[in-house]
């Protein structure tokens, strides 16, 4: 049974340098510097493939690590998006049976987003990864509608990844402890996930999926809390004048990944909300590193071999147009 892992992060040194050079660098960059994360993020070759082999992963779908290039000014974001997409495409070309990639987009320059998505798709990128906000501009802003139109027409799934909440939100909700606890509360402990869920919910409320019914969106971390609150979120549909319930949009247009959180309780809840063909395996490399034993053990919580295969590879292959025959191993 082949394994495809999406949301497997990488970084290029030029992006790191640019992110550190802005007036207020994103504090979550500190997570890149923990342990050997930076070295692993920059490795698009033998070291990464060795880690995949140890976990039993046949193919990784590469995605630039947060915060991407979204904190950068428009011209810099555009230049580095292009450079990152070129580098990721080169890695895929060098290891075509082991890698695919999600594009990086200059979201701080809305007028350039659709064009770079189209260029990246033409280079072979199988989807894209974005964040819920660029400066004060939310992902659901009408400025991005051309992007969503292009993503729908090109068949490019949009992965909405968590990002550090805005300064105003952090000041209101995520301060008052020591600096590292503040940061953890605003990121992996809580804030990241609420921020991503809110971005996804805003897309629904904006009518994005009514305008683009074929648009496919991916959320990590078992749906970034949204899948756990649909009973309440559904009450927004009537108020917002939506054509369908929020949960209906979620079941029709959204996929979710594990992000290395191999918890059977989360699996069972997800299956109570959506169907198994919407679940995709990911490890959130290098920040989460489940062992092969842990991955194999988690698979036992699916009810059949067919469901296990859907989760481990078939759903990702279908969503991202990955041909099984190009995988290096089929065991």
PDB file of C-alpha atoms in Angstrom:
ATOM      1  CA  UNK A   1       0.000   0.000   0.000  1.00  0.00           C
ATOM      2  CA  UNK A   2       1.686   3.274  -1.067  1.00  0.00           C
ATOM      3  CA  UNK A   3       1.788   6.305   1.223  1.00  0.00           C
ATOM      4  CA  UNK A   4       1.431   9.897   0.050  1.00  0.00           C
ATOM      5  CA  UNK A   5       2.037  12.643   2.609  1.00  0.00           C
ATOM      6  CA  UNK A   6       0.950  16.188   1.866  1.00  0.00           C
ATOM      7  CA  UNK A   7       1.801  19.342   3.859  1.00  0.00           C
ATOM      8  CA  UNK A   8       5.461  18.365   4.073  1.00  0.00           C
ATOM      9  CA  UNK A   9       7.328  21.605   4.649  1.00  0.00           C
ATOM     10  CA  UNK A  10      10.492  23.083   3.212  1.00  0.00           C
ATOM     11  CA  UNK A  11      12.199  26.487   3.063  1.00  0.00           C
ATOM     12  CA  UNK A  12      14.746  28.234   0.886  1.00  0.00           C
ATOM     13  CA  UNK A  13      17.473  30.373   2.512  1.00  0.00           C
ATOM     14  CA  UNK A  14      16.521  33.492   0.539  1.00  0.00           C
ATOM     15  CA  UNK A  15      13.005  33.357   1.948  1.00  0.00           C
ATOM     16  CA  UNK A  16      14.342  32.925   5.484  1.00  0.00           C
ATOM     17  CA  UNK A  17      16.625  35.936   5.042  1.00  0.00           C
ATOM     18  CA  UNK A  18      13.813  38.089   3.663  1.00  0.00           C
ATOM     19  CA  UNK A  19      11.444  37.135   6.478  1.00  0.00           C
ATOM     20  CA  UNK A  20      14.048  37.968   9.104  1.00  0.00           C
ATOM     21  CA  UNK A  21      14.745  41.345   7.465  1.00  0.00           C
ATOM     22  CA  UNK A  22      11.230  42.793   7.740  1.00  0.00           C
ATOM     23  CA  UNK A  23      10.558  45.403  10.406  1.00  0.00           C
ATOM     24  CA  UNK A  24       8.670  42.985  12.652  1.00  0.00           C
ATOM     25  CA  UNK A  25       9.748  39.419  11.825  1.00  0.00           C
ATOM     26  CA  UNK A  26       7.179  36.671  12.332  1.00  0.00           C
ATOM     27  CA  UNK A  27       7.967  35.190  15.727  1.00  0.00           C
ATOM     28  CA  UNK A  28       6.997  31.708  14.585  1.00  0.00           C
ATOM     29  CA  UNK A  29      10.303  31.607  12.684  1.00  0.00           C
ATOM     30  CA  UNK A  30      11.711  30.518  16.043  1.00  0.00           C
ATOM     31  CA  UNK A  31      10.211  27.076  15.433  1.00  0.00           C
ATOM     32  CA  UNK A  32      12.403  26.666  12.346  1.00  0.00           C
ATOM     33  CA  UNK A  33      15.479  27.068  14.507  1.00  0.00           C
ATOM     34  CA  UNK A  34      14.597  24.397  17.052  1.00  0.00           C
ATOM     35  CA  UNK A  35      16.735  21.277  16.902  1.00  0.00           C
ATOM     36  CA  UNK A  36      17.579  20.339  13.340  1.00  0.00           C
ATOM     37  CA  UNK A  37      14.390  21.776  11.809  1.00  0.00           C
ATOM     38  CA  UNK A  38      16.177  24.373   9.671  1.00  0.00           C
ATOM     39  CA  UNK A  39      18.515  21.785   8.201  1.00  0.00           C
ATOM     40  CA  UNK A  40      15.622  19.457   7.433  1.00  0.00           C
ATOM     41  CA  UNK A  41      13.517  22.260   5.948  1.00  0.00           C
ATOM     42  CA  UNK A  42      16.284  23.212   3.527  1.00  0.00           C
ATOM     43  CA  UNK A  43      16.944  19.621   2.444  1.00  0.00           C
ATOM     44  CA  UNK A  44      15.143  18.681  -0.757  1.00  0.00           C
ATOM     45  CA  UNK A  45      17.273  15.655  -1.436  1.00  0.00           C
ATOM     46  CA  UNK A  46      18.845  12.635   0.216  1.00  0.00           C
ATOM     47  CA  UNK A  47      18.189  13.537   3.849  1.00  0.00           C
ATOM     48  CA  UNK A  48      14.500  14.150   3.310  1.00  0.00           C
ATOM     49  CA  UNK A  49      14.112  10.988   1.250  1.00  0.00           C
ATOM     50  CA  UNK A  50      15.868   8.984   3.977  1.00  0.00           C
ATOM     51  CA  UNK A  51      13.385  10.348   6.518  1.00  0.00           C
ATOM     52  CA  UNK A  52      10.515   9.388   4.213  1.00  0.00           C
ATOM     53  CA  UNK A  53      11.904   5.884   3.828  1.00  0.00           C
ATOM     54  CA  UNK A  54      12.137   5.492   7.599  1.00  0.00           C
ATOM     55  CA  UNK A  55       8.449   6.401   7.910  1.00  0.00           C
ATOM     56  CA  UNK A  56       7.357   4.280   4.953  1.00  0.00           C
ATOM     57  CA  UNK A  57       6.295   7.314   2.908  1.00  0.00           C
ATOM     58  CA  UNK A  58       6.494   6.885  -0.849  1.00  0.00           C
ATOM     59  CA  UNK A  59       5.756  10.434  -1.938  1.00  0.00           C
ATOM     60  CA  UNK A  60       5.802  13.832  -0.224  1.00  0.00           C
ATOM     61  CA  UNK A  61       3.886  16.848  -1.460  1.00  0.00           C
ATOM     62  CA  UNK A  62       6.203  19.733  -0.612  1.00  0.00           C
ATOM     63  CA  UNK A  63       4.885  23.046   0.710  1.00  0.00           C
ATOM     64  CA  UNK A  64       6.824  26.140   1.735  1.00  0.00           C
ATOM     65  CA  UNK A  65       6.762  26.366   5.513  1.00  0.00           C
ATOM     66  CA  UNK A  66       4.823  29.087   7.347  1.00  0.00           C
ATOM     67  CA  UNK A  67       4.612  31.994   7.137  1.00  0.00           C
ATOM     68  CA  UNK A  68       5.397  31.568   3.434  1.00  0.00           C
ATOM     69  CA  UNK A  69       6.072  34.893   1.732  1.00  0.00           C
ATOM     70  CA  UNK A  70       2.851  36.585   2.876  1.00  0.00           C
ATOM     71  CA  UNK A  71       4.531  38.969   5.369  1.00  0.00           C
ATOM     72  CA  UNK A  72       6.730  40.388   2.591  1.00  0.00           C
ATOM     73  CA  UNK A  73       6.036  43.521   0.521  1.00  0.00           C
ATOM     74  CA  UNK A  74       4.445  42.865  -2.878  1.00  0.00           C
ATOM     75  CA  UNK A  75       7.494  43.051  -5.144  1.00  0.00           C
ATOM     76  CA  UNK A  76       9.601  40.911  -2.814  1.00  0.00           C
ATOM     77  CA  UNK A  77       6.785  38.406  -2.334  1.00  0.00           C
ATOM     78  CA  UNK A  78       6.361  38.042  -6.087  1.00  0.00           C
ATOM     79  CA  UNK A  79      10.073  37.555  -6.760  1.00  0.00           C
ATOM     80  CA  UNK A  80      10.499  34.998  -3.987  1.00  0.00           C
ATOM     81  CA  UNK A  81       7.283  33.163  -4.899  1.00  0.00           C
ATOM     82  CA  UNK A  82       8.657  32.657  -8.371  1.00  0.00           C
ATOM     83  CA  UNK A  83      12.042  31.595  -7.041  1.00  0.00           C
ATOM     84  CA  UNK A  84      10.463  29.154  -4.572  1.00  0.00           C
ATOM     85  CA  UNK A  85       8.221  27.667  -7.237  1.00  0.00           C
ATOM     86  CA  UNK A  86      11.192  27.234  -9.552  1.00  0.00           C
ATOM     87  CA  UNK A  87      13.207  25.533  -6.800  1.00  0.00           C
ATOM     88  CA  UNK A  88      10.386  23.197  -5.785  1.00  0.00           C
ATOM     89  CA  UNK A  89       9.751  22.274  -9.421  1.00  0.00           C
ATOM     90  CA  UNK A  90      13.444  21.475  -9.825  1.00  0.00           C
ATOM     91  CA  UNK A  91      13.318  19.185  -6.774  1.00  0.00           C
ATOM     92  CA  UNK A  92      10.313  17.374  -8.230  1.00  0.00           C
ATOM     93  CA  UNK A  93      12.084  17.022 -11.579  1.00  0.00           C
ATOM     94  CA  UNK A  94      15.118  15.549  -9.839  1.00  0.00           C
ATOM     95  CA  UNK A  95      13.025  13.101  -7.775  1.00  0.00           C
ATOM     96  CA  UNK A  96       9.843  12.594  -9.817  1.00  0.00           C
ATOM     97  CA  UNK A  97       8.824   9.387  -8.069  1.00  0.00           C
ATOM     98  CA  UNK A  98       9.220  10.857  -4.570  1.00  0.00           C
ATOM     99  CA  UNK A  99       8.079  14.484  -4.680  1.00  0.00           C
ATOM    100  CA  UNK A 100       5.232  16.694  -5.818  1.00  0.00           C
ATOM    101  CA  UNK A 101       4.803  20.312  -4.733  1.00  0.00           C
ATOM    102  CA  UNK A 102       2.309  22.982  -3.753  1.00  0.00           C
ATOM    103  CA  UNK A 103       2.989  26.428  -5.142  1.00  0.00           C
ATOM    104  CA  UNK A 104       3.893  29.533  -3.173  1.00  0.00           C
ATOM    105  CA  UNK A 105       1.904  32.650  -4.083  1.00  0.00           C
ATOM    106  CA  UNK A 106       2.501  36.425  -3.617  1.00  0.00           C
ATOM    107  CA  UNK A 107      -0.672  36.996  -1.622  1.00  0.00           C
ATOM    108  CA  UNK A 108       0.485  40.469  -0.528  1.00  0.00           C
ATOM    109  CA  UNK A 109       0.195  41.423  -4.213  1.00  0.00           C
ATOM    110  CA  UNK A 110      -3.354  40.302  -5.126  1.00  0.00           C
ATOM    111  CA  UNK A 111      -3.057  41.376  -8.762  1.00  0.00           C
ATOM    112  CA  UNK A 112      -0.182  38.910  -9.284  1.00  0.00           C
ATOM    113  CA  UNK A 113      -1.626  35.881  -7.513  1.00  0.00           C
ATOM    114  CA  UNK A 114      -3.696  34.295 -10.282  1.00  0.00           C
ATOM    115  CA  UNK A 115      -0.881  34.727 -12.790  1.00  0.00           C
ATOM    116  CA  UNK A 116       1.681  33.019 -10.585  1.00  0.00           C
ATOM    117  CA  UNK A 117      -0.766  30.232  -9.794  1.00  0.00           C
ATOM    118  CA  UNK A 118      -1.211  29.635 -13.510  1.00  0.00           C
ATOM    119  CA  UNK A 119       2.542  29.718 -14.114  1.00  0.00           C
ATOM    120  CA  UNK A 120       3.155  27.292 -11.257  1.00  0.00           C
ATOM    121  CA  UNK A 121       0.414  24.932 -12.427  1.00  0.00           C
ATOM    122  CA  UNK A 122       2.030  24.920 -15.858  1.00  0.00           C
ATOM    123  CA  UNK A 123       5.306  23.875 -14.224  1.00  0.00           C
ATOM    124  CA  UNK A 124       3.617  20.887 -12.586  1.00  0.00           C
ATOM    125  CA  UNK A 125       2.694  22.136  -9.126  1.00  0.00           C
ATOM    126  CA  UNK A 126      -0.333  20.115  -8.060  1.00  0.00           C
ATOM    127  CA  UNK A 127      -1.968  22.708  -5.815  1.00  0.00           C
ATOM    128  CA  UNK A 128      -1.114  25.707  -3.681  1.00  0.00           C
ATOM    129  CA  UNK A 129      -0.721  26.652  -0.013  1.00  0.00           C
ATOM    130  CA  UNK A 130      -1.861  30.030   1.291  1.00  0.00           C
ATOM    131  CA  UNK A 131      -2.674  31.674   4.603  1.00  0.00           C
ATOM    132  CA  UNK A 132      -5.789  33.379   5.882  1.00  0.00           C
ATOM    133  CA  UNK A 133      -4.534  36.942   5.845  1.00  0.00           C
ATOM    134  CA  UNK A 134      -1.935  39.158   4.191  1.00  0.00           C
ATOM    135  CA  UNK A 135      -1.423  42.217   6.340  1.00  0.00           C
ATOM    136  CA  UNK A 136      -4.962  43.481   6.936  1.00  0.00           C
ATOM    137  CA  UNK A 137      -6.372  41.758   3.851  1.00  0.00           C
ATOM    138  CA  UNK A 138      -8.436  38.652   4.587  1.00  0.00           C
ATOM    139  CA  UNK A 139      -8.353  35.699   2.216  1.00  0.00           C
ATOM    140  CA  UNK A 140     -12.059  36.166   1.464  1.00  0.00           C
ATOM    141  CA  UNK A 141     -11.550  39.765   0.306  1.00  0.00           C
ATOM    142  CA  UNK A 142     -12.964  40.373  -3.187  1.00  0.00           C
ATOM    143  CA  UNK A 143      -9.396  41.227  -4.269  1.00  0.00           C
ATOM    144  CA  UNK A 144      -8.684  37.494  -4.270  1.00  0.00           C
ATOM    145  CA  UNK A 145     -11.710  36.335  -6.243  1.00  0.00           C
ATOM    146  CA  UNK A 146      -9.682  36.085  -9.454  1.00  0.00           C
ATOM    147  CA  UNK A 147      -7.345  33.755  -7.571  1.00  0.00           C
ATOM    148  CA  UNK A 148     -10.171  31.456  -6.494  1.00  0.00           C
ATOM    149  CA  UNK A 149     -11.615  31.523  -9.982  1.00  0.00           C
ATOM    150  CA  UNK A 150      -8.232  30.483 -11.401  1.00  0.00           C
ATOM    151  CA  UNK A 151      -7.763  27.784  -8.759  1.00  0.00           C
ATOM    152  CA  UNK A 152     -11.165  26.335  -9.616  1.00  0.00           C
ATOM    153  CA  UNK A 153     -10.629  26.466 -13.368  1.00  0.00           C
ATOM    154  CA  UNK A 154      -7.107  25.010 -13.148  1.00  0.00           C
ATOM    155  CA  UNK A 155      -8.145  22.263 -10.726  1.00  0.00           C
ATOM    156  CA  UNK A 156      -5.617  23.497  -8.149  1.00  0.00           C
ATOM    157  CA  UNK A 157      -6.683  22.649  -4.574  1.00  0.00           C
ATOM    158  CA  UNK A 158      -6.048  25.476  -2.085  1.00  0.00           C
ATOM    159  CA  UNK A 159      -4.484  24.452   1.234  1.00  0.00           C
ATOM    160  CA  UNK A 160      -5.201  27.059   3.934  1.00  0.00           C
ATOM    161  CA  UNK A 161      -2.409  26.772   6.484  1.00  0.00           C
ATOM    162  CA  UNK A 162      -2.403  28.373   9.938  1.00  0.00           C
ATOM    163  CA  UNK A 163      -0.408  31.543  10.546  1.00  0.00           C
ATOM    164  CA  UNK A 164       0.413  33.760  13.501  1.00  0.00           C
ATOM    165  CA  UNK A 165      -2.657  35.857  14.402  1.00  0.00           C
ATOM    166  CA  UNK A 166      -2.490  39.610  13.860  1.00  0.00           C
ATOM    167  CA  UNK A 167      -0.832  41.855  16.430  1.00  0.00           C
ATOM    168  CA  UNK A 168      -4.222  43.209  17.499  1.00  0.00           C
ATOM    169  CA  UNK A 169      -5.616  39.708  18.085  1.00  0.00           C
ATOM    170  CA  UNK A 170      -2.474  38.633  19.915  1.00  0.00           C
ATOM    171  CA  UNK A 171      -2.650  41.703  22.158  1.00  0.00           C
ATOM    172  CA  UNK A 172      -6.300  41.008  22.929  1.00  0.00           C
ATOM    173  CA  UNK A 173      -6.101  37.256  23.510  1.00  0.00           C
ATOM    174  CA  UNK A 174      -2.617  35.778  23.537  1.00  0.00           C
ATOM    175  CA  UNK A 175      -0.460  37.919  25.844  1.00  0.00           C
ATOM    176  CA  UNK A 176       0.260  38.016  29.569  1.00  0.00           C
ATOM    177  CA  UNK A 177       2.620  35.064  30.004  1.00  0.00           C
ATOM    178  CA  UNK A 178       6.322  34.673  29.393  1.00  0.00           C
ATOM    179  CA  UNK A 179       7.318  35.278  25.741  1.00  0.00           C
ATOM    180  CA  UNK A 180       7.525  31.616  24.745  1.00  0.00           C
ATOM    181  CA  UNK A 181       4.190  30.741  26.365  1.00  0.00           C
ATOM    182  CA  UNK A 182       2.636  33.747  24.618  1.00  0.00           C
ATOM    183  CA  UNK A 183       3.988  32.481  21.306  1.00  0.00           C
ATOM    184  CA  UNK A 184       2.926  28.876  21.890  1.00  0.00           C
ATOM    185  CA  UNK A 185      -0.599  29.965  22.859  1.00  0.00           C
ATOM    186  CA  UNK A 186      -0.836  32.099  19.716  1.00  0.00           C
ATOM    187  CA  UNK A 187       0.484  29.325  17.455  1.00  0.00           C
ATOM    188  CA  UNK A 188       0.395  25.550  17.817  1.00  0.00           C
ATOM    189  CA  UNK A 189      -1.347  25.588  21.222  1.00  0.00           C
ATOM    190  CA  UNK A 190      -4.444  27.425  19.991  1.00  0.00           C
ATOM    191  CA  UNK A 191      -4.227  30.590  17.919  1.00  0.00           C
ATOM    192  CA  UNK A 192      -2.923  29.121  14.664  1.00  0.00           C
ATOM    193  CA  UNK A 193      -5.839  26.745  14.381  1.00  0.00           C
ATOM    194  CA  UNK A 194      -8.581  29.175  15.300  1.00  0.00           C
ATOM    195  CA  UNK A 195      -7.127  31.640  12.785  1.00  0.00           C
ATOM    196  CA  UNK A 196      -7.176  29.083   9.944  1.00  0.00           C
ATOM    197  CA  UNK A 197     -10.689  27.886  10.824  1.00  0.00           C
ATOM    198  CA  UNK A 198     -11.932  31.469  10.800  1.00  0.00           C
ATOM    199  CA  UNK A 199     -10.365  32.061   7.372  1.00  0.00           C
ATOM    200  CA  UNK A 200     -12.130  28.978   6.000  1.00  0.00           C
ATOM    201  CA  UNK A 201     -15.451  29.916   7.568  1.00  0.00           C
ATOM    202  CA  UNK A 202     -15.190  33.443   6.143  1.00  0.00           C
ATOM    203  CA  UNK A 203     -14.757  31.962   2.659  1.00  0.00           C
ATOM    204  CA  UNK A 204     -18.000  30.058   3.109  1.00  0.00           C
ATOM    205  CA  UNK A 205     -19.846  33.119   4.414  1.00  0.00           C
ATOM    206  CA  UNK A 206     -18.517  35.258   1.549  1.00  0.00           C
ATOM    207  CA  UNK A 207     -20.245  32.951  -0.919  1.00  0.00           C
ATOM    208  CA  UNK A 208     -16.940  31.797  -2.413  1.00  0.00           C
ATOM    209  CA  UNK A 209     -18.224  28.279  -3.036  1.00  0.00           C
ATOM    210  CA  UNK A 210     -21.473  29.512  -4.563  1.00  0.00           C
ATOM    211  CA  UNK A 211     -19.426  31.438  -7.128  1.00  0.00           C
ATOM    212  CA  UNK A 212     -16.873  28.639  -7.530  1.00  0.00           C
ATOM    213  CA  UNK A 213     -18.643  25.348  -6.746  1.00  0.00           C
ATOM    214  CA  UNK A 214     -15.737  23.244  -8.025  1.00  0.00           C
ATOM    215  CA  UNK A 215     -13.185  24.934  -5.746  1.00  0.00           C
ATOM    216  CA  UNK A 216     -11.456  22.468  -3.408  1.00  0.00           C
ATOM    217  CA  UNK A 217      -9.957  23.593  -0.107  1.00  0.00           C
ATOM    218  CA  UNK A 218      -7.731  21.625   2.248  1.00  0.00           C
ATOM    219  CA  UNK A 219      -7.375  22.206   5.995  1.00  0.00           C
ATOM    220  CA  UNK A 220      -4.760  20.590   8.203  1.00  0.00           C
ATOM    221  CA  UNK A 221      -4.970  19.461  11.822  1.00  0.00           C
ATOM    222  CA  UNK A 222      -8.244  17.585  11.317  1.00  0.00           C
ATOM    223  CA  UNK A 223     -10.042  20.653  10.001  1.00  0.00           C
ATOM    224  CA  UNK A 224      -8.578  23.328  12.276  1.00  0.00           C
ATOM    225  CA  UNK A 225     -11.410  23.158  14.844  1.00  0.00           C
ATOM    226  CA  UNK A 226     -14.073  23.966  12.224  1.00  0.00           C
ATOM    227  CA  UNK A 227     -15.174  20.338  11.957  1.00  0.00           C
ATOM    228  CA  UNK A 228     -15.837  20.288  15.701  1.00  0.00           C
ATOM    229  CA  UNK A 229     -18.194  23.293  15.673  1.00  0.00           C
ATOM    230  CA  UNK A 230     -20.399  22.780  12.646  1.00  0.00           C
ATOM    231  CA  UNK A 231     -23.616  22.489  14.636  1.00  0.00           C
ATOM    232  CA  UNK A 232     -23.208  26.105  15.699  1.00  0.00           C
ATOM    233  CA  UNK A 233     -21.649  27.306  12.448  1.00  0.00           C
ATOM    234  CA  UNK A 234     -24.679  26.048  10.526  1.00  0.00           C
ATOM    235  CA  UNK A 235     -26.758  28.749  12.212  1.00  0.00           C
ATOM    236  CA  UNK A 236     -24.785  31.315  10.210  1.00  0.00           C
ATOM    237  CA  UNK A 237     -26.099  30.060   6.873  1.00  0.00           C
ATOM    238  CA  UNK A 238     -29.529  31.655   7.125  1.00  0.00           C
ATOM    239  CA  UNK A 239     -28.167  34.939   8.458  1.00  0.00           C
ATOM    240  CA  UNK A 240     -25.556  35.165   5.707  1.00  0.00           C
ATOM    241  CA  UNK A 241     -28.085  34.220   3.014  1.00  0.00           C
ATOM    242  CA  UNK A 242     -26.147  31.165   1.872  1.00  0.00           C
ATOM    243  CA  UNK A 243     -27.594  28.681  -0.570  1.00  0.00           C
ATOM    244  CA  UNK A 244     -26.690  25.726   1.668  1.00  0.00           C
ATOM    245  CA  UNK A 245     -25.660  25.007   5.240  1.00  0.00           C
ATOM    246  CA  UNK A 246     -22.078  25.574   6.342  1.00  0.00           C
ATOM    247  CA  UNK A 247     -21.705  21.852   6.994  1.00  0.00           C
ATOM    248  CA  UNK A 248     -22.876  21.083   3.461  1.00  0.00           C
ATOM    249  CA  UNK A 249     -20.154  23.322   2.008  1.00  0.00           C
ATOM    250  CA  UNK A 250     -17.634  21.662   4.309  1.00  0.00           C
ATOM    251  CA  UNK A 251     -18.628  18.172   3.182  1.00  0.00           C
ATOM    252  CA  UNK A 252     -18.709  19.179  -0.493  1.00  0.00           C
ATOM    253  CA  UNK A 253     -15.672  21.431  -0.885  1.00  0.00           C
ATOM    254  CA  UNK A 254     -13.247  20.634   1.944  1.00  0.00           C
ATOM    255  CA  UNK A 255     -10.629  17.975   2.583  1.00  0.00           C
ATOM    256  CA  UNK A 256      -8.739  17.575   5.849  1.00  0.00           C
ATOM    257  CA  UNK A 257      -5.346  16.188   6.781  1.00  0.00           C
ATOM    258  CA  UNK A 258      -3.921  14.680   9.929  1.00  0.00           C
ATOM    259  CA  UNK A 259      -0.849  16.952  10.175  1.00  0.00           C
ATOM    260  CA  UNK A 260       0.917  14.208  12.129  1.00  0.00           C
ATOM    261  CA  UNK A 261      -1.833  14.098  14.777  1.00  0.00           C
ATOM    262  CA  UNK A 262      -2.508  10.369  14.702  1.00  0.00           C
ATOM    263  CA  UNK A 263      -5.262  10.306  17.294  1.00  0.00           C
ATOM    264  CA  UNK A 264      -8.029   7.733  16.698  1.00  0.00           C
ATOM    265  CA  UNK A 265     -10.554   9.889  18.569  1.00  0.00           C
ATOM    266  CA  UNK A 266     -10.022  12.668  16.033  1.00  0.00           C
ATOM    267  CA  UNK A 267     -10.471  10.155  13.230  1.00  0.00           C
ATOM    268  CA  UNK A 268     -13.781   8.954  14.609  1.00  0.00           C
ATOM    269  CA  UNK A 269     -15.068  12.489  14.989  1.00  0.00           C
ATOM    270  CA  UNK A 270     -14.009  13.398  11.456  1.00  0.00           C
ATOM    271  CA  UNK A 271     -15.861  10.378  10.103  1.00  0.00           C
ATOM    272  CA  UNK A 272     -18.976  11.490  11.977  1.00  0.00           C
ATOM    273  CA  UNK A 273     -18.852  14.812  10.115  1.00  0.00           C
ATOM    274  CA  UNK A 274     -17.549  13.946   6.662  1.00  0.00           C
ATOM    275  CA  UNK A 275     -16.708  10.892   4.570  1.00  0.00           C
ATOM    276  CA  UNK A 276     -13.526   8.860   4.404  1.00  0.00           C
ATOM    277  CA  UNK A 277     -12.794  10.066   0.869  1.00  0.00           C
ATOM    278  CA  UNK A 278     -12.118  13.536   2.354  1.00  0.00           C
ATOM    279  CA  UNK A 279      -9.348  12.414   4.720  1.00  0.00           C
ATOM    280  CA  UNK A 280      -5.694  12.716   3.688  1.00  0.00           C
ATOM    281  CA  UNK A 281      -2.509  11.646   5.393  1.00  0.00           C
ATOM    282  CA  UNK A 282       0.175  14.185   6.291  1.00  0.00           C
ATOM    283  CA  UNK A 283       2.972  14.368   8.855  1.00  0.00           C
ATOM    284  CA  UNK A 284       3.608  18.148   8.974  1.00  0.00           C
ATOM    285  CA  UNK A 285       7.299  17.398   8.446  1.00  0.00           C
ATOM    286  CA  UNK A 286       9.653  18.268  10.063  1.00  0.00           C
ATOM    287  CA  UNK A 287       7.635  19.657  12.968  1.00  0.00           C
ATOM    288  CA  UNK A 288       5.849  16.354  13.560  1.00  0.00           C
ATOM    289  CA  UNK A 289       7.718  13.109  12.955  1.00  0.00           C
ATOM    290  CA  UNK A 290       5.512  10.069  13.553  1.00  0.00           C
ATOM    291  CA  UNK A 291       7.373   6.783  13.298  1.00  0.00           C
ATOM    292  CA  UNK A 292       6.448   4.051  10.861  1.00  0.00           C
ATOM    293  CA  UNK A 293       5.186   1.986  13.781  1.00  0.00           C
ATOM    294  CA  UNK A 294       2.907   4.829  14.894  1.00  0.00           C
ATOM    295  CA  UNK A 295       1.612   5.317  11.356  1.00  0.00           C
ATOM    296  CA  UNK A 296       0.926   1.598  10.892  1.00  0.00           C
ATOM    297  CA  UNK A 297      -0.795   1.443  14.274  1.00  0.00           C
ATOM    298  CA  UNK A 298      -3.068   4.349  13.355  1.00  0.00           C
ATOM    299  CA  UNK A 299      -4.129   2.601  10.148  1.00  0.00           C
ATOM    300  CA  UNK A 300      -5.642  -0.181  12.242  1.00  0.00           C
ATOM    301  CA  UNK A 301      -8.396   2.205  13.323  1.00  0.00           C
ATOM    302  CA  UNK A 302      -9.894   2.233   9.827  1.00  0.00           C
ATOM    303  CA  UNK A 303     -12.598  -0.351   9.290  1.00  0.00           C
ATOM    304  CA  UNK A 304     -11.319  -1.883   6.050  1.00  0.00           C
ATOM    305  CA  UNK A 305      -8.362  -2.181   3.699  1.00  0.00           C
ATOM    306  CA  UNK A 306     -10.243  -0.015   1.221  1.00  0.00           C
ATOM    307  CA  UNK A 307     -10.562   2.812   3.751  1.00  0.00           C
ATOM    308  CA  UNK A 308      -6.907   2.468   4.712  1.00  0.00           C
ATOM    309  CA  UNK A 309      -5.884   2.788   1.079  1.00  0.00           C
ATOM    310  CA  UNK A 310      -8.125   5.816   0.579  1.00  0.00           C
ATOM    311  CA  UNK A 311      -6.538   7.569   3.531  1.00  0.00           C
ATOM    312  CA  UNK A 312      -2.951   6.574   2.849  1.00  0.00           C
ATOM    313  CA  UNK A 313      -2.797   7.428  -0.835  1.00  0.00           C
ATOM    314  CA  UNK A 314      -5.894   7.182  -3.026  1.00  0.00           C
ATOM    315  CA  UNK A 315      -7.575  10.372  -1.791  1.00  0.00           C
ATOM    316  CA  UNK A 316      -4.411  12.438  -2.200  1.00  0.00           C
ATOM    317  CA  UNK A 317      -3.757  10.915  -5.612  1.00  0.00           C
ATOM    318  CA  UNK A 318      -7.270  11.778  -6.758  1.00  0.00           C
ATOM    319  CA  UNK A 319      -7.229  15.305  -5.339  1.00  0.00           C
ATOM    320  CA  UNK A 320      -3.797  16.196  -6.680  1.00  0.00           C
ATOM    321  CA  UNK A 321      -3.755  14.164  -9.878  1.00  0.00           C
ATOM    322  CA  UNK A 322      -0.884  11.902  -8.809  1.00  0.00           C
ATOM    323  CA  UNK A 323      -0.305   8.805 -10.928  1.00  0.00           C
ATOM    324  CA  UNK A 324       0.357   5.726  -8.787  1.00  0.00           C
ATOM    325  CA  UNK A 325       2.501   4.239 -11.527  1.00  0.00           C
ATOM    326  CA  UNK A 326       5.163   6.893 -10.888  1.00  0.00           C
ATOM    327  CA  UNK A 327       5.647   5.926  -7.266  1.00  0.00           C
ATOM    328  CA  UNK A 328       8.951   4.253  -6.515  1.00  0.00           C
ATOM    329  CA  UNK A 329       7.448   1.551  -4.322  1.00  0.00           C
ATOM    330  CA  UNK A 330       4.028  -0.036  -4.356  1.00  0.00           C
ATOM    331  CA  UNK A 331       4.403  -2.140  -1.247  1.00  0.00           C
TER     332      UNK A 331
END
